[in-house]
PDB file of C-alpha atoms and ligand atoms in Angstrom:
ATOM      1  CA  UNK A   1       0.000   0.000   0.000  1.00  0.00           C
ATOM      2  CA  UNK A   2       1.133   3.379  -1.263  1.00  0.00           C
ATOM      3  CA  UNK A   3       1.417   6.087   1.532  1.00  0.00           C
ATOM      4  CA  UNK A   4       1.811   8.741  -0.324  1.00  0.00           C
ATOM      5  CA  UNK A   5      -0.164  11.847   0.444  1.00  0.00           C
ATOM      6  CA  UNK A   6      -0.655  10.865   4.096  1.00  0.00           C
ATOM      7  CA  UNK A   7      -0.382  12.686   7.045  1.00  0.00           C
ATOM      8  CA  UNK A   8       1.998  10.371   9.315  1.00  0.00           C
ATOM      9  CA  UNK A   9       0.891  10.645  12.971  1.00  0.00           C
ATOM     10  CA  UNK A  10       3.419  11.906  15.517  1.00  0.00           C
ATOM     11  CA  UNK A  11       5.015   8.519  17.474  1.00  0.00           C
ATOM     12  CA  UNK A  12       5.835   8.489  20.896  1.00  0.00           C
ATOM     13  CA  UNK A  13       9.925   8.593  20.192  1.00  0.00           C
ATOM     14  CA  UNK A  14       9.023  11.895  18.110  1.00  0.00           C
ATOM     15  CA  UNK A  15       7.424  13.146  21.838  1.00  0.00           C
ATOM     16  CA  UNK A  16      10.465  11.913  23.729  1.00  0.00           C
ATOM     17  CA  UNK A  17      12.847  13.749  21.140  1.00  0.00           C
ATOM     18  CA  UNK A  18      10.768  16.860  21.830  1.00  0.00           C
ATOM     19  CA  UNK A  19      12.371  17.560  25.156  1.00  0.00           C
ATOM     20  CA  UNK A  20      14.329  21.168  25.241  1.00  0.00           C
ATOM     21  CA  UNK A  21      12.897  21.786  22.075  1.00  0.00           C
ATOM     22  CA  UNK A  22       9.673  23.573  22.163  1.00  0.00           C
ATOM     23  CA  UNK A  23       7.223  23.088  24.500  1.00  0.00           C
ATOM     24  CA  UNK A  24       4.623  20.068  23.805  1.00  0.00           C
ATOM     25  CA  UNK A  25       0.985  20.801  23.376  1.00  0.00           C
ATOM     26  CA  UNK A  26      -1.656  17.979  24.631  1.00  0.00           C
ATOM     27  CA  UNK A  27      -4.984  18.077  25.126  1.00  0.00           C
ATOM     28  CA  UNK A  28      -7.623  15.225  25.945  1.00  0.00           C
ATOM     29  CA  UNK A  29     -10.210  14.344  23.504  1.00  0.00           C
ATOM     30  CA  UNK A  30     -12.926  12.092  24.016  1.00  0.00           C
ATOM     31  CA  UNK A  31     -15.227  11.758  20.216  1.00  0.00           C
ATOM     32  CA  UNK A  32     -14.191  12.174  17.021  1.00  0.00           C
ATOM     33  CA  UNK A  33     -15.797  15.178  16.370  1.00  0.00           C
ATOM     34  CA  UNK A  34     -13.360  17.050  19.109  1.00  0.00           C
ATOM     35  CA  UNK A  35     -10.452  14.977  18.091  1.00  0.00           C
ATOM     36  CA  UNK A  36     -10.833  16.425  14.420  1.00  0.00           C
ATOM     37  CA  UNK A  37     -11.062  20.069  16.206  1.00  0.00           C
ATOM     38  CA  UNK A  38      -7.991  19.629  18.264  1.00  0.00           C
ATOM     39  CA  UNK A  39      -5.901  17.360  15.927  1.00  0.00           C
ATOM     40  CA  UNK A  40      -4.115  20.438  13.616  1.00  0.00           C
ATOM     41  CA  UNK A  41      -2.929  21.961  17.013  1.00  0.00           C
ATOM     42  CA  UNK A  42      -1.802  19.174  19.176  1.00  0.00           C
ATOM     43  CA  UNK A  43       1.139  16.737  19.112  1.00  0.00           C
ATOM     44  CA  UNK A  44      -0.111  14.189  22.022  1.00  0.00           C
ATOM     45  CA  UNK A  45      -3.884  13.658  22.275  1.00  0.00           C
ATOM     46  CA  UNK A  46      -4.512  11.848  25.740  1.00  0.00           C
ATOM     47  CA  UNK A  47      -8.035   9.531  25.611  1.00  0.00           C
ATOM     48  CA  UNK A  48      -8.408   9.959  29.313  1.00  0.00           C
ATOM     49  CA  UNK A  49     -10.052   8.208  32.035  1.00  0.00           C
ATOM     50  CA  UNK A  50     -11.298  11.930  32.958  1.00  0.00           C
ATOM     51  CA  UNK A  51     -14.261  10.732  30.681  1.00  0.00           C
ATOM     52  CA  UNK A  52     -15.615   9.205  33.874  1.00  0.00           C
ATOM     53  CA  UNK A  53     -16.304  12.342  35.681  1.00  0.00           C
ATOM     54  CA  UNK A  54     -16.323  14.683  32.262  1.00  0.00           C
ATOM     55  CA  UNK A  55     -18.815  12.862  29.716  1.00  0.00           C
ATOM     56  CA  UNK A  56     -20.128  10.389  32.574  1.00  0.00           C
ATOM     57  CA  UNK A  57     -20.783  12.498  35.701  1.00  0.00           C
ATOM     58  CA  UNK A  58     -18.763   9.684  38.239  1.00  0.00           C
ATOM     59  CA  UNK A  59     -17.746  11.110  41.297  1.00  0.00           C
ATOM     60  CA  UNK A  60     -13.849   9.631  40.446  1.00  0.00           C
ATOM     61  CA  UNK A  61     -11.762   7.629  37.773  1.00  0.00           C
ATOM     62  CA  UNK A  62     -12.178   4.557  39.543  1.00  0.00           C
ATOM     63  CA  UNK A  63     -15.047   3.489  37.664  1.00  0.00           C
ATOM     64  CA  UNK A  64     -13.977   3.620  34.047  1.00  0.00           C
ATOM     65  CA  UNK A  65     -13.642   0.350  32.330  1.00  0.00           C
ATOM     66  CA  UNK A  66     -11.360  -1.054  29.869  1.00  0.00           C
ATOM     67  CA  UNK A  67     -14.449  -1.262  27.422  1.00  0.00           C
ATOM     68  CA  UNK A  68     -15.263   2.482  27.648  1.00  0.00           C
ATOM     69  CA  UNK A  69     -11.348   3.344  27.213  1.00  0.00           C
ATOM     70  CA  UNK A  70     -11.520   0.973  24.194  1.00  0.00           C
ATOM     71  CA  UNK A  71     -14.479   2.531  22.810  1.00  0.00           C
ATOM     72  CA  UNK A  72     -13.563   6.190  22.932  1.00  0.00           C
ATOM     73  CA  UNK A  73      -9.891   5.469  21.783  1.00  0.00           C
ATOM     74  CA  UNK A  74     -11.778   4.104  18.278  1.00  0.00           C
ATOM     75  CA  UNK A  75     -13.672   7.588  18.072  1.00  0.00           C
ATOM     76  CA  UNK A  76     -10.571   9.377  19.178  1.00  0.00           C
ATOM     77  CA  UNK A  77      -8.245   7.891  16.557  1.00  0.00           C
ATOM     78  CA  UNK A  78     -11.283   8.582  13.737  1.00  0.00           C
ATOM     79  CA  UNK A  79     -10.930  11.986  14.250  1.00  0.00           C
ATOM     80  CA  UNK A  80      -7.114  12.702  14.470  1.00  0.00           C
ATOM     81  CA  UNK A  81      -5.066  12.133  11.652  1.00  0.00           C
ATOM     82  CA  UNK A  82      -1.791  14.178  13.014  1.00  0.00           C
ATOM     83  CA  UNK A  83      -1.380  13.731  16.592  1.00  0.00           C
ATOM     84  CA  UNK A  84       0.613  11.056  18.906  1.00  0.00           C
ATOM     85  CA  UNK A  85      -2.942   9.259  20.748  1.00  0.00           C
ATOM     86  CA  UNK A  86      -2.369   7.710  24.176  1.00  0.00           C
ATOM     87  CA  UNK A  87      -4.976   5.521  25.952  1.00  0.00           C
ATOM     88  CA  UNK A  88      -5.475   5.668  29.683  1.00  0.00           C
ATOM     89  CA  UNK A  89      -5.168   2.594  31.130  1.00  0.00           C
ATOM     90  CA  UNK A  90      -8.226   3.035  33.362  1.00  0.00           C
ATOM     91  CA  UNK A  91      -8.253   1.543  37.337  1.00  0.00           C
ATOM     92  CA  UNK A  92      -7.816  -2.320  37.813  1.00  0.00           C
ATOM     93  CA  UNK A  93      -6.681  -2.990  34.272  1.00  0.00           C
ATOM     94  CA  UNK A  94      -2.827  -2.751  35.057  1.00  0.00           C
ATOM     95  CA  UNK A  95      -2.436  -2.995  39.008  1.00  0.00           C
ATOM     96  CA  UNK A  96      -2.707  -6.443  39.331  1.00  0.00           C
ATOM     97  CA  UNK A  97       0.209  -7.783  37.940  1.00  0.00           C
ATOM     98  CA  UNK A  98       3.011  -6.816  34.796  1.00  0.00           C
ATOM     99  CA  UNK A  99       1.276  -9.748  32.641  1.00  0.00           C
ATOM    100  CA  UNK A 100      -2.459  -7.962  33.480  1.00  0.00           C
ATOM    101  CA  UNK A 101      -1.009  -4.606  32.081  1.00  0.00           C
ATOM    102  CA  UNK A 102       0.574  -6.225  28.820  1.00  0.00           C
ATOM    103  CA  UNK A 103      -2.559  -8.228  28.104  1.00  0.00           C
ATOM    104  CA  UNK A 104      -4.901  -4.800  28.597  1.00  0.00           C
ATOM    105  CA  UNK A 105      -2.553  -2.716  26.985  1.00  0.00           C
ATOM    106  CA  UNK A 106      -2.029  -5.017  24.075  1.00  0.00           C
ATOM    107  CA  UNK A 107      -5.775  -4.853  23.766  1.00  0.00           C
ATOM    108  CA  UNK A 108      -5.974  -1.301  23.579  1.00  0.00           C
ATOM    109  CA  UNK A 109      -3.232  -1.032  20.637  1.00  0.00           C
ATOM    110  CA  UNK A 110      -5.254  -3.627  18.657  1.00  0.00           C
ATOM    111  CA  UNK A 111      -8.105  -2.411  19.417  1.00  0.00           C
ATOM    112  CA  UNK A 112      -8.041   0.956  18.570  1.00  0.00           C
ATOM    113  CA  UNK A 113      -4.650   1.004  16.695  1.00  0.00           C
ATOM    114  CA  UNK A 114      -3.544   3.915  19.363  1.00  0.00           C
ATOM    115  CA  UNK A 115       0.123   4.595  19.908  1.00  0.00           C
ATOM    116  CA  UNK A 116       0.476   4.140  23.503  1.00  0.00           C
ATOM    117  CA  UNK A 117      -1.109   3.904  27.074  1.00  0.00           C
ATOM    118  CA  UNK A 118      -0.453   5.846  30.182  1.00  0.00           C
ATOM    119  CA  UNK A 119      -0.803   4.853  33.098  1.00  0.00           C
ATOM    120  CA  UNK A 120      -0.272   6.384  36.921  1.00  0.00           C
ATOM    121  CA  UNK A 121       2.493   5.197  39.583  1.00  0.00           C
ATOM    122  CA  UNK A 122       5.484   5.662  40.305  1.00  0.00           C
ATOM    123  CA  UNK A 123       8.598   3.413  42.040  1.00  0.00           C
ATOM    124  CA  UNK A 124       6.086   0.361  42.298  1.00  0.00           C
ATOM    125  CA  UNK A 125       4.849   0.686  38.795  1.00  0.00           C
ATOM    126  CA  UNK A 126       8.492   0.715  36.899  1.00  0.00           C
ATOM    127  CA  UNK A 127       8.890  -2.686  36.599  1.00  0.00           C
ATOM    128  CA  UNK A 128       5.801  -2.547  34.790  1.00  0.00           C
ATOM    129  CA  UNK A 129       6.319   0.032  32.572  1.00  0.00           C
ATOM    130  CA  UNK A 130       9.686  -1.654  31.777  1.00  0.00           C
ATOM    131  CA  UNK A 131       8.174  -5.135  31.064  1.00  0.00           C
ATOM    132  CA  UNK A 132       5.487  -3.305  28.587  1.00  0.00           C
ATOM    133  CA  UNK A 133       8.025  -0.893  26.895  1.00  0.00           C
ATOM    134  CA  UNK A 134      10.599  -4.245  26.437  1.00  0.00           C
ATOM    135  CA  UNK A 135       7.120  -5.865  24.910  1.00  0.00           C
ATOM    136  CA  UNK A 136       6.466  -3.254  22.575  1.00  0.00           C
ATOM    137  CA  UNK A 137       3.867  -1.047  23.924  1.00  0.00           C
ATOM    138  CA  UNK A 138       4.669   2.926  25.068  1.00  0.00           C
ATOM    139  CA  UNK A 139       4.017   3.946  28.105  1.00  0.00           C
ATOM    140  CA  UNK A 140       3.250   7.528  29.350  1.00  0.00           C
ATOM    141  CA  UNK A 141       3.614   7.643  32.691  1.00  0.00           C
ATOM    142  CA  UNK A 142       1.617  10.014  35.241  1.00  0.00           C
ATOM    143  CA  UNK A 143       3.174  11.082  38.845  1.00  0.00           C
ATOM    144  CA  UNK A 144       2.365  13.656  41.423  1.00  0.00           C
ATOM    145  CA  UNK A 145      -1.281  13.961  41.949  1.00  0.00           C
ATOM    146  CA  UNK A 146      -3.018  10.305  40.403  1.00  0.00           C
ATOM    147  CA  UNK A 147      -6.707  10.766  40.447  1.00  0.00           C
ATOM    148  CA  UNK A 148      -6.875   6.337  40.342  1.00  0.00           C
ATOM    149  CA  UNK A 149      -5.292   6.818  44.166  1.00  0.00           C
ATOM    150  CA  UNK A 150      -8.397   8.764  45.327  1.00  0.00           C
ATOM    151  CA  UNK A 151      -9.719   6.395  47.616  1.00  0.00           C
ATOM    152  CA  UNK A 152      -6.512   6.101  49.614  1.00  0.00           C
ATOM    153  CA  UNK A 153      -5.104   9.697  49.393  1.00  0.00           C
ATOM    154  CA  UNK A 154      -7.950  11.003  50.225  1.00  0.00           C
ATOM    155  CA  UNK A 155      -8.416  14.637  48.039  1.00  0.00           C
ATOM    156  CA  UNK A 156      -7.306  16.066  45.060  1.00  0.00           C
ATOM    157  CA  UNK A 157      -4.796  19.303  46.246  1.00  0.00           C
ATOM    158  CA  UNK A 158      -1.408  20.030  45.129  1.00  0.00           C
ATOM    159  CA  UNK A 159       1.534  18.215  46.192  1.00  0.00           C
ATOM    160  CA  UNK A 160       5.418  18.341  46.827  1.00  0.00           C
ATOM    161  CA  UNK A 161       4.872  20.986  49.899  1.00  0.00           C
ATOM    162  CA  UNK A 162       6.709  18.824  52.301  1.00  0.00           C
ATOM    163  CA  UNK A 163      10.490  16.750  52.031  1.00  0.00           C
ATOM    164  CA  UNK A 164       8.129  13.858  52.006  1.00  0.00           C
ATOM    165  CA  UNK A 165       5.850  14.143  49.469  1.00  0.00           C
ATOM    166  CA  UNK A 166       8.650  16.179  47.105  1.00  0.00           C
ATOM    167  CA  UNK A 167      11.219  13.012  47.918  1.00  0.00           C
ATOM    168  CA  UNK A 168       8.591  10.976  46.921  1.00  0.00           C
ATOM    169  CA  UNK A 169       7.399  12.249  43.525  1.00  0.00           C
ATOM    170  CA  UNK A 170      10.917  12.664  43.057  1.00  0.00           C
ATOM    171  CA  UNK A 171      11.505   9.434  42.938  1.00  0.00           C
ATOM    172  CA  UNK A 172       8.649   8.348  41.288  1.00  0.00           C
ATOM    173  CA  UNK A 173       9.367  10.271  38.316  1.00  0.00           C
ATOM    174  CA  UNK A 174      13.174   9.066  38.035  1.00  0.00           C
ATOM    175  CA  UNK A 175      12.326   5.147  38.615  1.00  0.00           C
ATOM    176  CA  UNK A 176       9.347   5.438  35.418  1.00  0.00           C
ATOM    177  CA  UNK A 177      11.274   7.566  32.869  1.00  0.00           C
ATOM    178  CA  UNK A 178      14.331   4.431  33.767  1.00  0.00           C
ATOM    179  CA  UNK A 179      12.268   1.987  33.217  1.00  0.00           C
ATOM    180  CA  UNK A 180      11.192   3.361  29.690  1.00  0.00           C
ATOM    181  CA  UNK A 181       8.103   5.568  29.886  1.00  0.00           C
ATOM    182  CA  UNK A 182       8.387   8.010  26.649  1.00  0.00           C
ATOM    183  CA  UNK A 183       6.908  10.880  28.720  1.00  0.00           C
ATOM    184  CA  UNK A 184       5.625  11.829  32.330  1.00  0.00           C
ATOM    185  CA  UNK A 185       2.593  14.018  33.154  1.00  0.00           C
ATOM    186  CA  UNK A 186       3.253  15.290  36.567  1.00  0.00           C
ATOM    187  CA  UNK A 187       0.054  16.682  37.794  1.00  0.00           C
ATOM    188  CA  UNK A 188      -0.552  18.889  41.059  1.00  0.00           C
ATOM    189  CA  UNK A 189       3.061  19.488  41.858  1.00  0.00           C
ATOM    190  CA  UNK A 190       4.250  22.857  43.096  1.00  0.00           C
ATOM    191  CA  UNK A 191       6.077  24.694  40.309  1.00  0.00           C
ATOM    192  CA  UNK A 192       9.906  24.038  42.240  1.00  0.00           C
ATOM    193  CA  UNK A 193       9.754  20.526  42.473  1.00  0.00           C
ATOM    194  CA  UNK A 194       7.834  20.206  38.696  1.00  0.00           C
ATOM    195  CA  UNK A 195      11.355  22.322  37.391  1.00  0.00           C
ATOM    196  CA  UNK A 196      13.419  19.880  39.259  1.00  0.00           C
ATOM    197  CA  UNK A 197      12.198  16.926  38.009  1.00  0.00           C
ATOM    198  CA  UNK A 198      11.991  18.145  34.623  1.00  0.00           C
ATOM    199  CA  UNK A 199      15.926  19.337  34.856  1.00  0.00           C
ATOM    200  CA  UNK A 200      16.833  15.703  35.981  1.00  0.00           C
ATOM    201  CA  UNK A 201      14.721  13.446  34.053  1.00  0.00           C
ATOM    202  CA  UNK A 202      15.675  12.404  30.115  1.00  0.00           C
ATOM    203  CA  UNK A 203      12.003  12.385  29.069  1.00  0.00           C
ATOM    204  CA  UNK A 204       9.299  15.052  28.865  1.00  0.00           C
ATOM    205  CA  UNK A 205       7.874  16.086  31.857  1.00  0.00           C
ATOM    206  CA  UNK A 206       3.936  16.890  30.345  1.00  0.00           C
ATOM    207  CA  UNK A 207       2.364  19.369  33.336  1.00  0.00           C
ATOM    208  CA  UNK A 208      -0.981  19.566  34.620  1.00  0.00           C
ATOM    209  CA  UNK A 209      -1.350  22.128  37.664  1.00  0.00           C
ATOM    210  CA  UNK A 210       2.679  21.689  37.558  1.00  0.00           C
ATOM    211  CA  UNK A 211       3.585  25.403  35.895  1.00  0.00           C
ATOM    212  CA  UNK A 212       4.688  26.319  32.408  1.00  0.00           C
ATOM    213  CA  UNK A 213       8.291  25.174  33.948  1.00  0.00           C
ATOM    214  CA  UNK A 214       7.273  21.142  32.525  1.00  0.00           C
ATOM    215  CA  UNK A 215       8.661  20.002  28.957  1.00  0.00           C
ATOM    216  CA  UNK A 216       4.880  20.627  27.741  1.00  0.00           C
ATOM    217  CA  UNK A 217       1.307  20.682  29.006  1.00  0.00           C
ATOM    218  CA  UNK A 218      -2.066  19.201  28.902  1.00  0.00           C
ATOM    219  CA  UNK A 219      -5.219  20.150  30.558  1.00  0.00           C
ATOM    220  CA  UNK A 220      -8.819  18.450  29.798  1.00  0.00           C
ATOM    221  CA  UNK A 221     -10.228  19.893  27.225  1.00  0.00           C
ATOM    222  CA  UNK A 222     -13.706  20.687  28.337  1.00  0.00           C
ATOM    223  CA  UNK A 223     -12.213  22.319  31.129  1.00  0.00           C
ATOM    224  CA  UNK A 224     -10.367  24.386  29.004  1.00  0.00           C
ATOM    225  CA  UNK A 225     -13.236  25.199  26.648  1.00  0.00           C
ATOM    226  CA  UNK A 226     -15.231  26.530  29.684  1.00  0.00           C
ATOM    227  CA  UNK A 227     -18.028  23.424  29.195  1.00  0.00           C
ATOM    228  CA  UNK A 228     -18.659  23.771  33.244  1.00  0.00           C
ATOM    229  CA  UNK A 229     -19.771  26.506  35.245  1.00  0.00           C
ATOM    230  CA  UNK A 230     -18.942  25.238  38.523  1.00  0.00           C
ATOM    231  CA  UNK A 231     -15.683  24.043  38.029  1.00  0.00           C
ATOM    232  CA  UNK A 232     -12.225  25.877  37.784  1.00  0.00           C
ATOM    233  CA  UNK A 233      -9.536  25.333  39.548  1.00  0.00           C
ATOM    234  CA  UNK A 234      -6.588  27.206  39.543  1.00  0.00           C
ATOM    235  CA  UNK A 235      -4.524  25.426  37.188  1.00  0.00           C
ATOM    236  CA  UNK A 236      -7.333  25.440  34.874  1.00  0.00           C
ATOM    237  CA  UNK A 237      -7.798  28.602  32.043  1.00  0.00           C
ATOM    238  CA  UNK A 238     -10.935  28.716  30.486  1.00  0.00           C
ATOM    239  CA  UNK A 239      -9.629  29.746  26.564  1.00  0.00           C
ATOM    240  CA  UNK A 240     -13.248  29.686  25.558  1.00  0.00           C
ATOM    241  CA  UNK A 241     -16.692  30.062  27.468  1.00  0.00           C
ATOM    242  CA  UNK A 242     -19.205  27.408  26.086  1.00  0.00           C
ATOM    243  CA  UNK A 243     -21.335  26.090  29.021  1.00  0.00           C
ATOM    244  CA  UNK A 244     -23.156  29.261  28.297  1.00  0.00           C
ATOM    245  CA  UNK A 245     -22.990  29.212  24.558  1.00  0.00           C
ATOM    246  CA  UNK A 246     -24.328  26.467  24.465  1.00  0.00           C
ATOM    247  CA  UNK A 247     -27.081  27.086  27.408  1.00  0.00           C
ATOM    248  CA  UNK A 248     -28.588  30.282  25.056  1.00  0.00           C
ATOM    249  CA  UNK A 249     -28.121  28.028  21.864  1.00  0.00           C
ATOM    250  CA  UNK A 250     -30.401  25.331  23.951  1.00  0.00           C
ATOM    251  CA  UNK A 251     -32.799  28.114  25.447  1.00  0.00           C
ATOM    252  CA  UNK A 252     -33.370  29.620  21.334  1.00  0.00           C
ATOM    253  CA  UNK A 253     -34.072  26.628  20.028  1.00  0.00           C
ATOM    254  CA  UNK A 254     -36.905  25.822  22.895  1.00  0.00           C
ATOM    255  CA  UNK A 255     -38.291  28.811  22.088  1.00  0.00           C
ATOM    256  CA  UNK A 256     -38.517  28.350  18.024  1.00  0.00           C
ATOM    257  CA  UNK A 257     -39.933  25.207  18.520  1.00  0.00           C
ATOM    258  CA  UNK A 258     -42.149  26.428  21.051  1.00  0.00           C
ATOM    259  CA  UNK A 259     -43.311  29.627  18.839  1.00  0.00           C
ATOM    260  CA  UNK A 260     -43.542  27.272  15.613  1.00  0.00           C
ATOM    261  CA  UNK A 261     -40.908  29.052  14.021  1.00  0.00           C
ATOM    262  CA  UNK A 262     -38.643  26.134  13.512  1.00  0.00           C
ATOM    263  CA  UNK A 263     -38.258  24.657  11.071  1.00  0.00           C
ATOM    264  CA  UNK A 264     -38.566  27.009   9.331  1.00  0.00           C
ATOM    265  CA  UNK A 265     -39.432  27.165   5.185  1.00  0.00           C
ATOM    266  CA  UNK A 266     -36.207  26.399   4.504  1.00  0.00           C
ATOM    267  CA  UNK A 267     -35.497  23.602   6.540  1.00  0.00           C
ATOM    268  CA  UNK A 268     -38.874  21.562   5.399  1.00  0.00           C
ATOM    269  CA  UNK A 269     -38.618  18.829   2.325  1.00  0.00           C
ATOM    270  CA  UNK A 270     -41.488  19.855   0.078  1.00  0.00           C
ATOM    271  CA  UNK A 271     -42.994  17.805  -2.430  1.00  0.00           C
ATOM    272  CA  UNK A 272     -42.120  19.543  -6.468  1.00  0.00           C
ATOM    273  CA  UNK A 273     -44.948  20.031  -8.851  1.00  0.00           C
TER     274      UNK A 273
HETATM  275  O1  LIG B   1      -7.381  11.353  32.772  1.00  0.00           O
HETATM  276  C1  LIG B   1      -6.865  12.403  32.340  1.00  0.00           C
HETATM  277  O2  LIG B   1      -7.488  13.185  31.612  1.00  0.00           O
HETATM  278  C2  LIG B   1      -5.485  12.676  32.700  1.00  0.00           C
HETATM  279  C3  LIG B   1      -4.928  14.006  32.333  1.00  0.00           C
HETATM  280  C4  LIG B   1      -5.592  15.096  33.026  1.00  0.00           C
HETATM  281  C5  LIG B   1      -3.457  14.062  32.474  1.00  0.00           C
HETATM  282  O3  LIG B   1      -4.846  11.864  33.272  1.00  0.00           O
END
């Protein structure tokens, strides 16, 4: 087969080389419709187990399954032709055991023909992520804050405040970028620590509520598009405000169809003479 005149999608190593370039741009993306919108200006496209709370209202990450990962990594990769796509590997499909992770992971890259899966830990994950990356699957790895932990950490706040938690993280981020993860998200890290880490480690450090000091960042997109009203935290900047875009878009079309004014002529199918 000819591939001439495609677009070739950005891999993983082309992410990795990135570091002390320019700064990496990564969004998530959930359908195929926002994939195709965010595509031309992103080089990693994260399908991630945000979806829970985001499209599916749970209270945490915990209850995403493989099957809805699966599912919205097919839509995802529809809809972007350009970007690197990553698949979260959601709670319970990696934890278990190194041979649990390869067999879920190896689903999701059939599956959905992705180019990699993230997933969260860090010193008792590496031997993981170094038995999938010697198998041939990327991993993107996720420190710092790790939503999947909510149950046992207790909150979502910021973290690397005290020797403890910054030791920690630290060494979290060093044991999964040696063991072979192409990339880190560090999420909820105070902005020294996030440099630090990012100075030491050989692979991008992708930040979310971890300053612009990180190799690149990535927020969720509906966050960023302003789709809720009562959420914004302070790592999050609204770029665009939809939730009430959308809410007058909603409110115009009850009335129309209220007032019999849509459809209108020229939306009916009329029969020619
Ligand atoms: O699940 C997710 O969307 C994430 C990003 C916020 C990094 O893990």
């Amino acid at each position: 087969m000819s591939t001439i005149g495609q677009t070739k999608r950005i891999t993983p190593a082309q992410i990795e080389a990135m570091k002390g370039t320019r700064p990496i741009v990564s969004l998530t993306a959930y359908t195929t419709p926002i994939a195709r919108l965010l595509d031309p200006h992103c080089d990693l496209l994260l399908i991630g187990d945000s979806l829970g709370m985001v499209l599916y209202g749970m209270e945490s990450t915990v209850g995403v399954t493989l099957e809805m990962m699966i599912a919205h990594g097919q839509g995802v990769m529809r809809g972007a032709k350009k970007a690197c796509v990553i698949v979260d590997l959601p709670f319970g499909s990696y934890q278990e055991s190194k041979e649990q992770a390869f067999r879920n992971a190896a689903r999701i890259l059939k599956e959905t023909g992705c180019n990699g899966v993230k997933l969260e830990g860090g010193e008792e994950m590496a031997e993981t992520v170094a038995f999938l990356t010697h198998r041939g699957v990327p991993v993107f790895g996720h420190v710092g804050l790790m939503p999947q932990l909510i149950n046992t950490t207790g909150g979502y706040r910021s973290l690397g405040r005290s020797d403890k938690e910054a030791d920690k993280i630290r060494l979290d981020a060093k044991a999964i970028a040696e063991a072979g993860a192409f990339a880190i998200v560090v999420e909820g890290t105070v902005e020294p620590l996030a440099r630090e880490i990012t100075q030491s480690i050989a692979v991008p450090t992708i930040g979310i509520g971890a300053s612009a000091a990180c190799d690149g960042q990535i927020l969720v997109s509906d966050d960023m598009l302003g789709l809720f009203n009562d959420f914004k935290p302070r790592f999050v900047k609204h770029f665009a405000e939809l939730a009430p875009v959308i809410s007058k878009a909603a409110e115009a079309y009850a009335e129309e169809v209220k007032a019999r004014t849509f459809p209108g002529a020229e939306h009916i199918f009329q029969v020619k003479k």
